Amino acid sequence: MILVSLVLLIVPFVFSRSMVSLINEMLIMALAGCALNLMLGYGGMVSFGPAGLYAVGAYATAILLTRYGAPFIVAVLAAPVVAAIVGAIVGWFCVRRSAVYFALLTLAFAQIIWTIIFEWYDFTNGDNGIVSIPIPEVLYVGSNIYYFSLAIVAVCIFVLWRIVNSPFGATLQAIRENPMRTEFIAVPVRRYQLAAFVISSFFLGIAGSLFCVFAGSVFPDYAHWVKSTDMLVVCLLGGIYNFAGPIVGSGVYILISKVISKNTTYWMFFLGIIIVFLVLYMRNGMVGFAAEKIFRFRNKLGAGNGEGKS
Amino acid sequence: MTIEAFIGQALSGISVGMVLFLIAAGLSIIFGTLKVLNLAHGTIYMVGGFLCYILTSKLAHIPGAFWWALLFAPIAVALIGGVIEVLLLRRIYSQEMLYQYILTFALILILGDTCKFFFGVGYQTVSVPWPVNGNIALWGLSFPTYNLFLIGCGIVVFLGLSALMRYTSLGSIVRAVTHNRETANALGINVPRVYTGVFMLGSYLAGLAGTLMPPMSVVALGSDMAVIIECFIIVVIGGLGSLPGAFLGAIILGLLNAFGIYIIPKLALAFPFMLMIVILIIRPWGLLGKPE
């Protein structure tokens, strides 16, 4: 943990500018992944629409800054609130259905968000997106924007970590394992799922807002369902049953897509092959796979020393 | 709007709807039997489109090249589907839904880039084949013949599939597997083979749609993403796994796409999704599906 944070702190001194912005992207994707994974891995709710809420966060910041000239802090802080409100409305409908119907509902809502962004020229600038968003100059000094993202992502991921390890997180996992039984012990299942949906939306909104600050522009594509599948892949790559899964997944995913796309235009092909391999042979993702290996290795070691009896 | 424009608009909406029906029917049959929501179904359709383009352009010197393409392209697509089912999908039926999504999503990437490799990134067109080119006069009004041809194809496939499912022994085997996999297995039905067959049938339908669409539209990368979303809407409206549902859903979506733009242009793109949400909330099994 400490090692990782140290490495992340000295990144701007060691790596080139482009590498730093790549890591910045990874951080934001890691946050989005963790936010999604609260639903996916802990709640067992497969959402196809995280990008919709991510885009709501990004556009909230962008519109407040460009249209209303709001102070930067206000624009950034408003993003998660707006995303959470939208998430509450969308989630209220979605948690009424489960499995494939839940997934299709989230997909439909995200596509509606995309349509609104795409069509409402007067407010969102439509498919032109919003460019040259006035970001405070101070963030462009040195690597300030990187530290800005790092600080916010670190705090958010810590909060998410506390949430999944709280009684709330445990209840959520119980719902994932068996919703009916959980209902029988007097847990209001839907209310918990809605809460997970709103919390997830809140953090997706932060991730969107951070990306808006980082990129200085927003586009309707942020809400598109392909972006949602990106986030799902990030979670799966790392492993959805480990908290660190999406964080590792984000790093690997962005690295893979950038490295392969630099060498060939057919990077999606190779990404697809990697995903197929992952689904067929490493179902718990990379972190899950590593954890299992370490566990086995420890057991072996323990048995060798005559300590591990079980 | 004049009456001619109105009917013309309705016909073109329904004819696009019929092509979408072919794709959605495949998606729905696969979901009904295999319980897999195949995200790559639209991409399989796109492969059909590229095959149609390549066959018609390579066979341009042969008269009726398009009809040869119509014969062979869907069969090729069905074979690709068979390979996919045997090599990949078969291994994840017992897994959670999420893995199916991600695996079929990976197929989108792989098939999409394969098309890019072989057919390039340009927009390809296929001209409307004889004898269904030109216009036809009905009740004193003139309509593109190809639109009517597509509607005919849709109806023929719908009736043919319904008959296949209802009256043949093959159909009853598929229905038995769909209804209860274990019992069907115990009765000596080779369930894995039925799965492969159904997946190939679904792919065949997507390939058929892919071959029929190019003369009306263009073949291009990315068309798969637009199409799969429309198919989701159709199967949700009609009911996941229901064939008549897919037929009805396709007509509704076709008309909604054709006329939505006249009602509230700004919301035309959102109408189908709103309908999808309303259906999912009040009647998740769809208009013609059965509650579980």
Coordinates of C-alpha atoms in Angstrom, one line a residue:
Chain A
M1 CA 0.0 0.0 0.0
I2 CA 2.6 2.5 1.2
L3 CA 4.9 1.4 -1.7
V4 CA 2.2 2.0 -4.2
S5 CA 1.4 5.4 -2.9
L6 CA 5.1 6.3 -2.9
V7 CA 5.5 5.2 -6.5
L8 CA 2.4 7.2 -7.5
L9 CA 3.7 10.3 -5.7
I10 CA 7.1 10.3 -7.5
V11 CA 5.6 9.4 -10.9
P12 CA 5.9 12.9 -12.4
F13 CA 9.6 13.0 -11.5
V14 CA 10.4 9.7 -13.2
F15 CA 8.3 9.4 -16.2
S16 CA 7.8 11.5 -19.3
R17 CA 4.8 13.9 -19.7
S18 CA 2.8 11.5 -21.9
M19 CA 3.4 8.7 -19.5
V20 CA 2.1 10.8 -16.6
S21 CA -1.1 11.7 -18.4
L22 CA -1.5 8.0 -19.2
I23 CA -1.3 7.2 -15.5
N24 CA -3.6 10.0 -14.8
E25 CA -6.1 8.4 -17.2
M26 CA -5.6 5.0 -15.4
L27 CA -6.4 6.7 -12.0
I28 CA -9.6 8.1 -13.3
M29 CA -10.6 4.7 -14.9
A30 CA -9.6 3.0 -11.7
L31 CA -12.1 5.1 -9.8
A32 CA -14.8 4.5 -12.3
G33 CA -14.1 0.8 -12.2
C34 CA -14.2 0.7 -8.4
A35 CA -17.5 2.7 -8.4
L36 CA -19.0 0.3 -10.9
N37 CA -17.7 -2.7 -9.0
L38 CA -19.6 -1.7 -5.9
M39 CA -22.7 -2.8 -7.9
L40 CA -21.0 -5.5 -10.1
G41 CA -18.8 -7.4 -7.7
Y42 CA -20.4 -6.6 -4.4
G43 CA -24.0 -6.2 -5.3
G44 CA -24.1 -8.7 -8.2
M45 CA -25.9 -6.2 -10.3
V46 CA -24.7 -6.2 -13.9
S47 CA -25.1 -2.6 -15.1
F48 CA -24.7 -1.7 -18.8
G49 CA -25.1 1.9 -18.1
P50 CA -22.3 3.3 -15.9
A51 CA -21.1 5.5 -18.7
G52 CA -24.3 7.4 -18.6
L53 CA -23.7 8.5 -15.1
Y54 CA -20.0 9.1 -15.8
A55 CA -21.1 11.4 -18.6
V56 CA -23.6 13.2 -16.3
G57 CA -20.7 14.0 -14.0
A58 CA -18.5 15.2 -16.8
Y59 CA -21.1 17.3 -18.4
A60 CA -22.2 18.8 -15.0
T61 CA -18.7 20.1 -14.5
A62 CA -18.3 21.2 -18.1
I63 CA -21.7 23.0 -18.3
L64 CA -21.3 24.8 -15.0
L65 CA -17.9 26.0 -16.0
T66 CA -18.7 27.2 -19.5
R67 CA -22.3 28.2 -19.3
Y68 CA -22.6 29.6 -15.8
G69 CA -19.1 30.6 -15.1
A70 CA -19.3 28.8 -11.8
P71 CA -16.2 28.7 -9.6
F72 CA -14.1 25.6 -10.3
I73 CA -14.6 24.0 -6.9
V74 CA -18.4 24.4 -7.2
A75 CA -18.4 22.8 -10.6
V76 CA -16.3 19.8 -9.5
L77 CA -18.3 19.3 -6.3
A78 CA -21.6 19.6 -8.1
A79 CA -20.8 16.8 -10.5
P80 CA -21.2 13.8 -8.1
V81 CA -24.3 15.4 -6.6
V82 CA -25.9 15.7 -10.0
A83 CA -24.8 12.2 -10.9
A84 CA -26.2 10.8 -7.6
I85 CA -29.5 12.5 -8.2
V86 CA -29.8 11.1 -11.7
G87 CA -28.6 7.8 -10.4
A88 CA -31.4 7.8 -7.8
I89 CA -34.0 8.4 -10.4
V90 CA -32.6 5.8 -12.8
G91 CA -31.9 3.4 -10.1
W92 CA -35.3 3.6 -8.6
F93 CA -36.7 2.1 -11.8
C94 CA -33.8 -0.3 -12.4
V95 CA -33.7 -2.1 -9.1
R96 CA -37.3 -3.2 -9.7
R97 CA -35.9 -5.8 -12.1
S98 CA -33.1 -8.3 -11.9
A99 CA -30.6 -10.1 -14.0
V100 CA -30.9 -9.5 -17.8
Y101 CA -33.8 -7.0 -17.4
F102 CA -31.8 -4.9 -15.0
A103 CA -28.9 -4.9 -17.4
L104 CA -31.2 -3.9 -20.3
L105 CA -32.9 -1.2 -18.2
T106 CA -29.6 0.4 -17.3
L107 CA -28.6 0.2 -20.9
A108 CA -31.8 2.0 -22.1
F109 CA -31.4 4.8 -19.5
A110 CA -27.7 5.3 -20.4
Q111 CA -28.7 5.5 -24.1
I112 CA -31.4 8.1 -23.2
I113 CA -28.8 10.2 -21.4
W114 CA -26.6 9.8 -24.5
T115 CA -29.5 10.9 -26.7
I116 CA -30.2 13.9 -24.5
I117 CA -26.6 15.0 -24.7
F118 CA -26.5 14.4 -28.4
E119 CA -29.6 16.2 -29.3
W120 CA -29.9 19.1 -26.8
Y121 CA -27.6 21.5 -28.8
D122 CA -28.6 24.6 -26.9
F123 CA -27.5 23.1 -23.6
T124 CA -24.9 20.5 -24.3
N125 CA -23.5 21.5 -27.7
G126 CA -24.7 18.2 -29.1
D127 CA -22.2 16.1 -31.0
N128 CA -19.7 18.9 -31.1
G129 CA -19.0 18.3 -27.5
I130 CA -17.8 21.1 -25.2
V131 CA -14.2 22.1 -25.8
S132 CA -11.8 24.5 -24.3
I133 CA -13.4 24.4 -20.9
P134 CA -11.9 27.0 -18.6
I135 CA -9.8 25.0 -16.2
P136 CA -7.9 27.0 -13.6
E137 CA -4.4 27.8 -14.9
V138 CA -2.8 26.6 -11.7
L139 CA -3.7 23.0 -12.6
Y140 CA -1.6 23.2 -15.7
V141 CA 1.5 24.2 -13.8
G142 CA 3.9 21.3 -13.7
S143 CA 2.2 18.1 -12.8
N144 CA -0.5 19.7 -10.6
I145 CA -3.3 18.2 -12.6
Y146 CA -1.9 14.8 -11.9
Y147 CA -1.7 15.4 -8.2
F148 CA -5.2 16.8 -8.2
S149 CA -6.5 13.6 -9.8
L150 CA -4.3 11.4 -7.6
A151 CA -5.5 13.1 -4.4
I152 CA -9.2 12.9 -5.3
V153 CA -9.0 9.3 -6.6
A154 CA -7.1 8.2 -3.5
V155 CA -9.7 9.7 -1.1
C156 CA -12.6 8.3 -3.1
I157 CA -11.1 4.8 -3.3
F158 CA -10.4 4.9 0.4
V159 CA -14.0 5.9 1.0
L160 CA -15.3 3.1 -1.3
W161 CA -13.0 0.7 0.5
R162 CA -14.6 1.7 3.8
I163 CA -18.0 1.3 2.3
V164 CA -17.5 -2.3 1.1
N165 CA -16.0 -3.3 4.4
S166 CA -18.8 -1.8 6.4
P167 CA -22.0 -3.7 7.4
F168 CA -23.6 -2.1 4.4
G169 CA -21.0 -3.8 2.1
A170 CA -21.5 -7.1 3.9
T171 CA -25.3 -6.9 3.4
L172 CA -24.7 -6.1 -0.2
Q173 CA -22.7 -9.2 -0.7
A174 CA -25.4 -11.3 1.1
I175 CA -27.9 -9.9 -1.4
R176 CA -25.5 -10.9 -4.2
E177 CA -25.3 -14.4 -2.9
N178 CA -29.0 -14.9 -2.3
P179 CA -31.4 -12.1 -2.6
M180 CA -34.4 -14.2 -1.4
R181 CA -32.8 -15.4 1.8
T182 CA -31.6 -11.9 2.5
E183 CA -35.1 -10.6 2.1
F184 CA -36.3 -13.3 4.6
I185 CA -34.0 -11.9 7.3
A186 CA -35.8 -8.6 6.9
V187 CA -33.3 -6.8 4.8
P188 CA -35.0 -4.3 2.5
V189 CA -33.2 -5.7 -0.6
R190 CA -34.3 -3.1 -3.1
R191 CA -33.5 -0.2 -0.9
Y192 CA -30.0 -1.6 -0.4
Q193 CA -29.6 -2.1 -4.1
L194 CA -30.8 1.4 -4.8
A195 CA -28.3 2.7 -2.2
A196 CA -25.5 0.9 -4.0
F197 CA -26.8 2.3 -7.3
V198 CA -26.7 5.9 -5.9
I199 CA -23.3 5.5 -4.3
S200 CA -21.9 4.0 -7.4
S201 CA -23.4 6.9 -9.5
F202 CA -21.9 9.4 -7.0
F203 CA -18.4 8.1 -7.6
L204 CA -18.9 7.6 -11.3
G205 CA -19.9 11.3 -11.3
I206 CA -16.6 12.2 -9.7
A207 CA -14.7 10.1 -12.2
G208 CA -16.5 11.8 -15.0
S209 CA -15.8 15.2 -13.6
L210 CA -12.1 14.4 -13.1
F211 CA -11.9 13.3 -16.7
C212 CA -13.5 16.5 -17.8
V213 CA -10.9 18.5 -15.9
F214 CA -8.1 16.3 -17.2
A215 CA -9.1 16.4 -20.8
G216 CA -10.5 19.9 -20.9
S217 CA -13.4 18.8 -23.1
V218 CA -16.4 16.5 -23.0
F219 CA -18.2 14.6 -25.8
P220 CA -21.4 12.6 -26.0
D221 CA -19.4 9.5 -26.6
Y222 CA -18.7 9.5 -22.8
A223 CA -22.2 8.2 -22.3
H224 CA -22.2 5.6 -25.1
W225 CA -22.7 2.0 -24.1
V226 CA -19.3 1.1 -25.6
K227 CA -17.8 3.2 -22.9
S228 CA -19.8 1.2 -20.4
T229 CA -18.4 -2.0 -21.7
D230 CA -14.9 -0.5 -21.3
M231 CA -15.6 -0.1 -17.6
L232 CA -17.0 -3.6 -17.4
V233 CA -13.9 -5.0 -19.0
V234 CA -11.7 -3.0 -16.6
C235 CA -13.5 -4.6 -13.7
L236 CA -13.4 -8.1 -15.2
L237 CA -9.8 -7.8 -16.2
G238 CA -8.7 -7.2 -12.7
G239 CA -11.3 -9.4 -11.1
I240 CA -14.7 -8.4 -9.7
Y241 CA -14.4 -10.2 -6.4
N242 CA -11.4 -8.3 -5.2
F243 CA -11.4 -4.7 -4.2
A244 CA -8.2 -4.0 -6.0
G245 CA -9.4 -5.7 -9.1
P246 CA -10.7 -2.7 -11.1
I247 CA -7.6 -0.7 -10.0
V248 CA -5.2 -3.3 -11.5
G249 CA -7.6 -3.8 -14.4
S250 CA -7.6 -0.2 -15.3
G251 CA -3.8 0.0 -15.4
V252 CA -3.5 -3.1 -17.5
Y253 CA -6.4 -2.1 -19.8
I254 CA -5.2 1.3 -20.6
L255 CA -1.6 0.1 -21.0
I256 CA -2.7 -2.7 -23.3
S257 CA -4.9 -0.4 -25.4
K258 CA -2.2 2.3 -25.7
V259 CA 0.7 -0.1 -26.3
I260 CA -1.1 -2.2 -28.8
S261 CA -2.7 0.7 -30.6
K262 CA 0.7 2.3 -31.0
N263 CA 2.0 -0.8 -32.9
T264 CA -1.1 -1.8 -34.9
T265 CA -4.4 -0.4 -35.9
Y266 CA -5.9 -3.7 -35.0
W267 CA -5.6 -3.3 -31.2
M268 CA -9.2 -4.3 -30.6
F269 CA -8.5 -7.7 -32.1
F270 CA -5.8 -8.4 -29.6
L271 CA -7.8 -6.9 -26.8
G272 CA -10.6 -9.3 -27.7
I273 CA -8.3 -12.2 -27.7
I274 CA -7.0 -11.2 -24.3
I275 CA -10.5 -11.0 -23.0
V276 CA -11.5 -14.4 -24.4
F277 CA -8.4 -15.9 -22.8
L278 CA -9.3 -14.2 -19.5
V279 CA -12.9 -15.4 -19.5
L280 CA -11.9 -19.0 -20.4
Y281 CA -8.9 -19.4 -18.1
M282 CA -8.8 -16.7 -15.5
R283 CA -12.3 -16.2 -14.4
N284 CA -11.5 -14.3 -11.3
G285 CA -9.4 -11.8 -13.1
M286 CA -5.8 -11.1 -12.7
V287 CA -6.0 -10.1 -9.0
G288 CA -8.1 -13.1 -8.2
F289 CA -5.7 -15.3 -10.1
A290 CA -2.7 -13.9 -8.3
A291 CA -4.4 -14.2 -4.9
E292 CA -5.2 -17.8 -5.6
K293 CA -1.7 -18.6 -6.6
I294 CA -0.2 -16.8 -3.5
F295 CA -2.7 -18.7 -1.3
R296 CA -1.6 -22.0 -2.8
F297 CA 2.0 -21.1 -2.6
R298 CA 1.6 -20.2 1.1
N299 CA -0.2 -23.4 1.8
K300 CA 2.5 -25.4 0.1
L301 CA 5.1 -23.5 2.1
G302 CA 3.2 -24.1 5.3
A303 CA 2.8 -27.8 4.5
G304 CA 6.6 -28.1 3.8
N305 CA 7.4 -26.6 7.3
G306 CA 4.9 -28.9 8.9
E307 CA 2.9 -26.0 10.1
G308 CA -0.2 -26.1 7.9
K309 CA -2.3 -29.0 8.9
S310 CA -5.5 -28.3 7.1
Chain B
M1 CA -47.7 15.1 -45.3
T2 CA -49.3 13.8 -48.4
I3 CA -50.9 10.4 -48.4
E4 CA -48.2 9.1 -50.8
A5 CA -45.4 10.4 -48.6
F6 CA -47.1 8.9 -45.5
I7 CA -47.5 5.4 -47.0
G8 CA -44.0 5.6 -48.5
Q9 CA -42.6 6.5 -45.1
A10 CA -44.5 3.7 -43.4
L11 CA -43.3 1.2 -46.0
S12 CA -39.7 2.2 -45.7
G13 CA -40.0 2.1 -42.0
I14 CA -41.5 -1.4 -42.0
S15 CA -39.0 -2.7 -44.6
V16 CA -36.0 -1.6 -42.4
G17 CA -38.0 -3.1 -39.5
M18 CA -38.2 -6.4 -41.4
V19 CA -34.4 -6.6 -41.8
L20 CA -34.1 -5.8 -38.1
F21 CA -36.7 -8.6 -37.4
L22 CA -34.4 -11.1 -39.1
I23 CA -31.6 -10.1 -36.8
A24 CA -33.7 -9.8 -33.7
A25 CA -35.4 -13.2 -34.4
G26 CA -31.9 -14.8 -34.4
L27 CA -31.0 -13.0 -31.2
S28 CA -34.3 -14.0 -29.6
I29 CA -34.1 -17.7 -30.6
I30 CA -30.5 -17.9 -29.3
F31 CA -31.5 -16.2 -26.0
G32 CA -34.6 -18.4 -25.7
T33 CA -32.7 -21.7 -26.1
L34 CA -29.1 -21.0 -25.0
K35 CA -30.0 -18.3 -22.4
V36 CA -27.2 -16.2 -23.8
L37 CA -27.7 -12.6 -24.7
N38 CA -25.3 -12.4 -27.7
L39 CA -23.9 -8.9 -27.9
A40 CA -21.9 -9.9 -31.0
H41 CA -25.1 -10.7 -32.9
G42 CA -25.0 -7.3 -34.6
T43 CA -21.4 -7.9 -35.6
I44 CA -22.3 -11.2 -37.1
Y45 CA -24.9 -9.3 -39.1
M46 CA -22.2 -6.9 -40.2
V47 CA -20.0 -9.8 -41.3
G48 CA -22.9 -10.9 -43.5
G49 CA -23.0 -7.4 -45.0
F50 CA -19.3 -7.4 -45.8
L51 CA -19.6 -10.8 -47.4
C52 CA -22.4 -9.6 -49.5
Y53 CA -20.3 -6.7 -50.7
I54 CA -17.3 -8.8 -51.4
L55 CA -19.2 -11.5 -53.2
T56 CA -21.2 -9.1 -55.4
S57 CA -18.1 -7.1 -56.3
K58 CA -16.0 -10.2 -57.0
L59 CA -18.7 -11.9 -58.9
A60 CA -19.8 -8.8 -60.7
H61 CA -19.3 -10.4 -64.1
I62 CA -21.7 -13.2 -63.4
P63 CA -25.4 -12.2 -63.9
G64 CA -27.3 -12.3 -60.7
A65 CA -24.3 -12.0 -58.5
F66 CA -26.4 -10.6 -55.6
W67 CA -28.6 -13.7 -55.6
W68 CA -25.6 -15.9 -55.3
A69 CA -24.4 -13.8 -52.4
L70 CA -27.8 -14.1 -50.9
L71 CA -27.5 -17.9 -51.1
F72 CA -23.9 -18.3 -49.9
A73 CA -23.2 -15.4 -47.5
P74 CA -25.7 -16.4 -44.9
I75 CA -24.4 -20.0 -45.0
A76 CA -20.9 -18.8 -44.5
V77 CA -22.0 -16.6 -41.6
A78 CA -23.8 -19.6 -40.1
L79 CA -20.6 -21.6 -40.3
I80 CA -18.7 -18.9 -38.5
G81 CA -21.4 -18.9 -35.9
G82 CA -21.0 -22.6 -35.5
V83 CA -17.3 -22.3 -34.9
I84 CA -17.9 -19.6 -32.4
E85 CA -20.4 -21.7 -30.5
V86 CA -18.3 -24.8 -30.4
L87 CA -15.0 -23.2 -29.6
L88 CA -16.1 -20.5 -27.2
L89 CA -19.7 -20.2 -26.1
R90 CA -20.0 -23.8 -25.2
R91 CA -17.5 -23.4 -22.4
I92 CA -19.4 -20.7 -20.5
Y93 CA -23.0 -21.8 -20.4
S94 CA -22.7 -22.8 -16.7
Q95 CA -21.1 -19.5 -15.9
E96 CA -22.6 -16.3 -14.6
M97 CA -24.3 -13.9 -17.1
L98 CA -21.5 -11.4 -16.8
Y99 CA -19.0 -13.7 -18.4
Q100 CA -21.3 -14.3 -21.4
Y101 CA -21.6 -10.6 -21.9
I102 CA -17.9 -10.0 -21.8
L103 CA -17.1 -13.0 -24.0
T104 CA -19.6 -11.9 -26.6
F105 CA -18.3 -8.4 -26.3
A106 CA -14.8 -9.7 -27.0
L107 CA -16.2 -11.3 -30.1
I108 CA -17.4 -7.8 -31.2
L109 CA -13.8 -6.6 -31.0
I110 CA -12.3 -9.6 -32.7
L111 CA -14.9 -9.9 -35.6
G112 CA -15.0 -6.1 -36.0
D113 CA -11.2 -5.8 -36.4
T114 CA -11.2 -8.9 -38.7
C115 CA -13.7 -7.1 -41.0
K116 CA -11.5 -4.0 -40.8
F117 CA -8.5 -6.1 -41.9
F118 CA -10.2 -7.7 -44.8
F119 CA -12.6 -5.1 -46.0
G120 CA -11.1 -1.8 -44.9
V121 CA -12.7 1.2 -43.2
G122 CA -14.5 2.7 -46.2
Y123 CA -18.3 2.8 -46.8
Q124 CA -19.2 0.1 -49.3
T125 CA -22.3 0.1 -51.4
V126 CA -24.1 -2.6 -53.3
S127 CA -26.5 -1.7 -56.0
V128 CA -30.1 -2.9 -55.9
P129 CA -30.3 -6.1 -57.9
W130 CA -32.5 -6.9 -60.9
P131 CA -35.4 -7.6 -60.8
V132 CA -36.3 -5.9 -57.6
N133 CA -34.8 -2.6 -58.6
G134 CA -36.8 0.4 -59.7
N135 CA -40.3 1.4 -58.5
I136 CA -43.5 -0.3 -58.6
A137 CA -46.9 1.3 -59.0
L138 CA -49.6 0.3 -56.5
W139 CA -53.0 2.0 -56.2
G140 CA -51.7 4.8 -58.4
L141 CA -48.8 5.4 -56.0
S142 CA -45.2 4.5 -56.7
F143 CA -42.9 2.6 -54.2
P144 CA -39.4 1.3 -54.4
T145 CA -39.7 -2.4 -55.3
Y146 CA -36.8 -3.4 -53.0
N147 CA -38.7 -2.2 -49.9
L148 CA -41.6 -4.4 -50.8
F149 CA -39.2 -7.3 -51.5
L150 CA -37.7 -6.9 -48.0
I151 CA -41.2 -6.9 -46.4
G152 CA -41.9 -10.1 -48.4
C153 CA -38.7 -11.6 -47.1
G154 CA -39.5 -10.7 -43.6
I155 CA -43.0 -12.3 -43.7
V156 CA -41.7 -15.4 -45.5
V157 CA -39.0 -16.0 -42.9
F158 CA -41.4 -15.3 -40.0
L159 CA -44.0 -17.8 -41.4
G160 CA -41.2 -20.3 -42.3
L161 CA -39.6 -20.1 -38.8
S162 CA -43.0 -20.4 -37.0
A163 CA -43.9 -23.4 -39.1
L164 CA -40.4 -24.9 -38.5
M165 CA -40.8 -24.5 -34.7
R166 CA -44.4 -25.7 -34.6
Y167 CA -44.8 -28.5 -37.1
T168 CA -41.5 -30.2 -37.6
S169 CA -39.8 -32.7 -35.3
L170 CA -36.7 -30.5 -35.4
G171 CA -38.8 -27.6 -34.0
S172 CA -40.2 -29.8 -31.2
I173 CA -36.7 -30.8 -30.3
V174 CA -35.7 -27.2 -30.0
R175 CA -38.8 -26.3 -28.0
A176 CA -38.1 -29.2 -25.7
V177 CA -34.6 -28.1 -25.1
T178 CA -35.7 -24.5 -24.6
H179 CA -38.4 -25.6 -22.1
N180 CA -36.4 -28.0 -20.0
R181 CA -32.8 -28.8 -20.8
E182 CA -32.3 -31.6 -18.3
T183 CA -35.4 -33.5 -19.2
A184 CA -34.6 -33.2 -22.9
N185 CA -31.1 -34.5 -22.2
A186 CA -32.6 -37.4 -20.2
L187 CA -34.8 -38.2 -23.2
G188 CA -31.8 -38.7 -25.3
I189 CA -31.7 -35.4 -27.1
N190 CA -28.2 -34.3 -27.9
V191 CA -28.4 -30.9 -26.2
P192 CA -25.0 -29.5 -27.2
R193 CA -25.8 -30.3 -30.8
V194 CA -29.1 -28.5 -30.6
Y195 CA -27.3 -25.5 -29.1
T196 CA -24.9 -25.4 -31.9
G197 CA -27.7 -25.8 -34.4
V198 CA -29.8 -23.0 -32.9
F199 CA -26.7 -20.7 -32.7
M200 CA -26.1 -21.4 -36.4
L201 CA -29.7 -20.8 -37.3
G202 CA -29.6 -17.4 -35.4
S203 CA -26.3 -16.5 -37.1
Y204 CA -27.8 -17.5 -40.5
L205 CA -30.7 -15.1 -39.9
A206 CA -28.2 -12.3 -39.0
G207 CA -26.2 -13.2 -42.1
L208 CA -29.4 -13.1 -44.2
A209 CA -30.2 -9.7 -42.9
G210 CA -26.6 -8.6 -43.5
T211 CA -26.9 -9.6 -47.1
L212 CA -30.3 -8.0 -47.6
M213 CA -29.4 -4.6 -46.1
P214 CA -26.6 -3.3 -48.2
P215 CA -28.6 -2.4 -51.3
M216 CA -30.7 -0.2 -49.1
S217 CA -28.0 1.3 -47.0
V218 CA -24.2 1.1 -46.8
V219 CA -21.8 -1.5 -45.4
A220 CA -19.5 0.0 -42.8
L221 CA -17.7 -0.7 -39.6
G222 CA -19.7 0.3 -36.6
S223 CA -23.0 -0.5 -38.1
D224 CA -23.1 -3.5 -35.8
M225 CA -23.3 -1.3 -32.7
A226 CA -26.3 0.6 -33.9
V227 CA -28.0 -2.6 -35.0
I228 CA -27.5 -4.6 -31.8
I229 CA -29.1 -1.8 -29.8
E230 CA -32.1 -1.7 -32.1
C231 CA -32.4 -5.5 -31.7
F232 CA -32.4 -5.2 -28.0
I233 CA -35.3 -2.7 -28.2
I234 CA -37.2 -5.1 -30.5
V235 CA -36.8 -8.2 -28.4
V236 CA -37.7 -6.3 -25.2
I237 CA -40.8 -4.8 -26.8
G238 CA -41.9 -8.2 -28.1
G239 CA -40.6 -10.3 -25.4
L240 CA -37.2 -12.0 -25.1
G241 CA -37.4 -15.4 -26.7
S242 CA -40.7 -14.9 -28.5
L243 CA -40.7 -15.1 -32.3
P244 CA -44.0 -13.3 -32.9
G245 CA -42.9 -10.8 -30.4
A246 CA -39.8 -10.0 -32.4
F247 CA -42.0 -9.6 -35.5
L248 CA -44.4 -7.2 -33.8
G249 CA -41.5 -5.4 -32.1
A250 CA -39.7 -4.9 -35.4
I251 CA -42.8 -3.4 -37.0
I252 CA -43.3 -1.1 -34.0
L253 CA -39.7 0.0 -34.0
G254 CA -39.7 0.5 -37.8
L255 CA -42.7 2.8 -37.6
L256 CA -41.4 4.6 -34.6
N257 CA -38.1 5.3 -36.4
A258 CA -40.0 6.4 -39.5
F259 CA -42.5 8.7 -37.9
G260 CA -40.8 9.7 -34.6
I261 CA -38.9 12.3 -36.5
Y262 CA -42.2 14.0 -37.5
I263 CA -43.7 14.1 -34.0
I264 CA -40.9 15.5 -31.9
P265 CA -37.7 15.6 -34.0
K266 CA -35.5 16.2 -30.9
L267 CA -36.8 13.2 -29.2
A268 CA -36.9 10.8 -32.2
L269 CA -33.7 9.1 -31.1
A270 CA -35.0 8.7 -27.5
F271 CA -38.5 7.3 -28.3
P272 CA -37.4 3.7 -28.8
F273 CA -35.5 3.7 -25.5
M274 CA -38.4 5.2 -23.7
L275 CA -40.7 2.6 -25.0
M276 CA -38.1 -0.1 -24.0
I277 CA -38.0 1.3 -20.4
V278 CA -41.8 1.5 -20.1
I279 CA -42.1 -2.1 -21.3
L280 CA -39.3 -3.3 -19.0
I281 CA -41.0 -1.7 -16.0
I282 CA -44.6 -2.6 -16.5
R283 CA -44.3 -5.8 -18.6
P284 CA -40.8 -7.1 -18.6
W285 CA -41.7 -10.3 -20.5
G286 CA -42.8 -8.1 -23.4
L287 CA -46.0 -7.7 -25.4
L288 CA -46.2 -11.2 -26.6
G289 CA -43.9 -13.1 -24.2
K290 CA -45.0 -15.2 -21.3
P291 CA -44.2 -14.2 -17.7
E292 CA -41.6 -16.5 -16.2

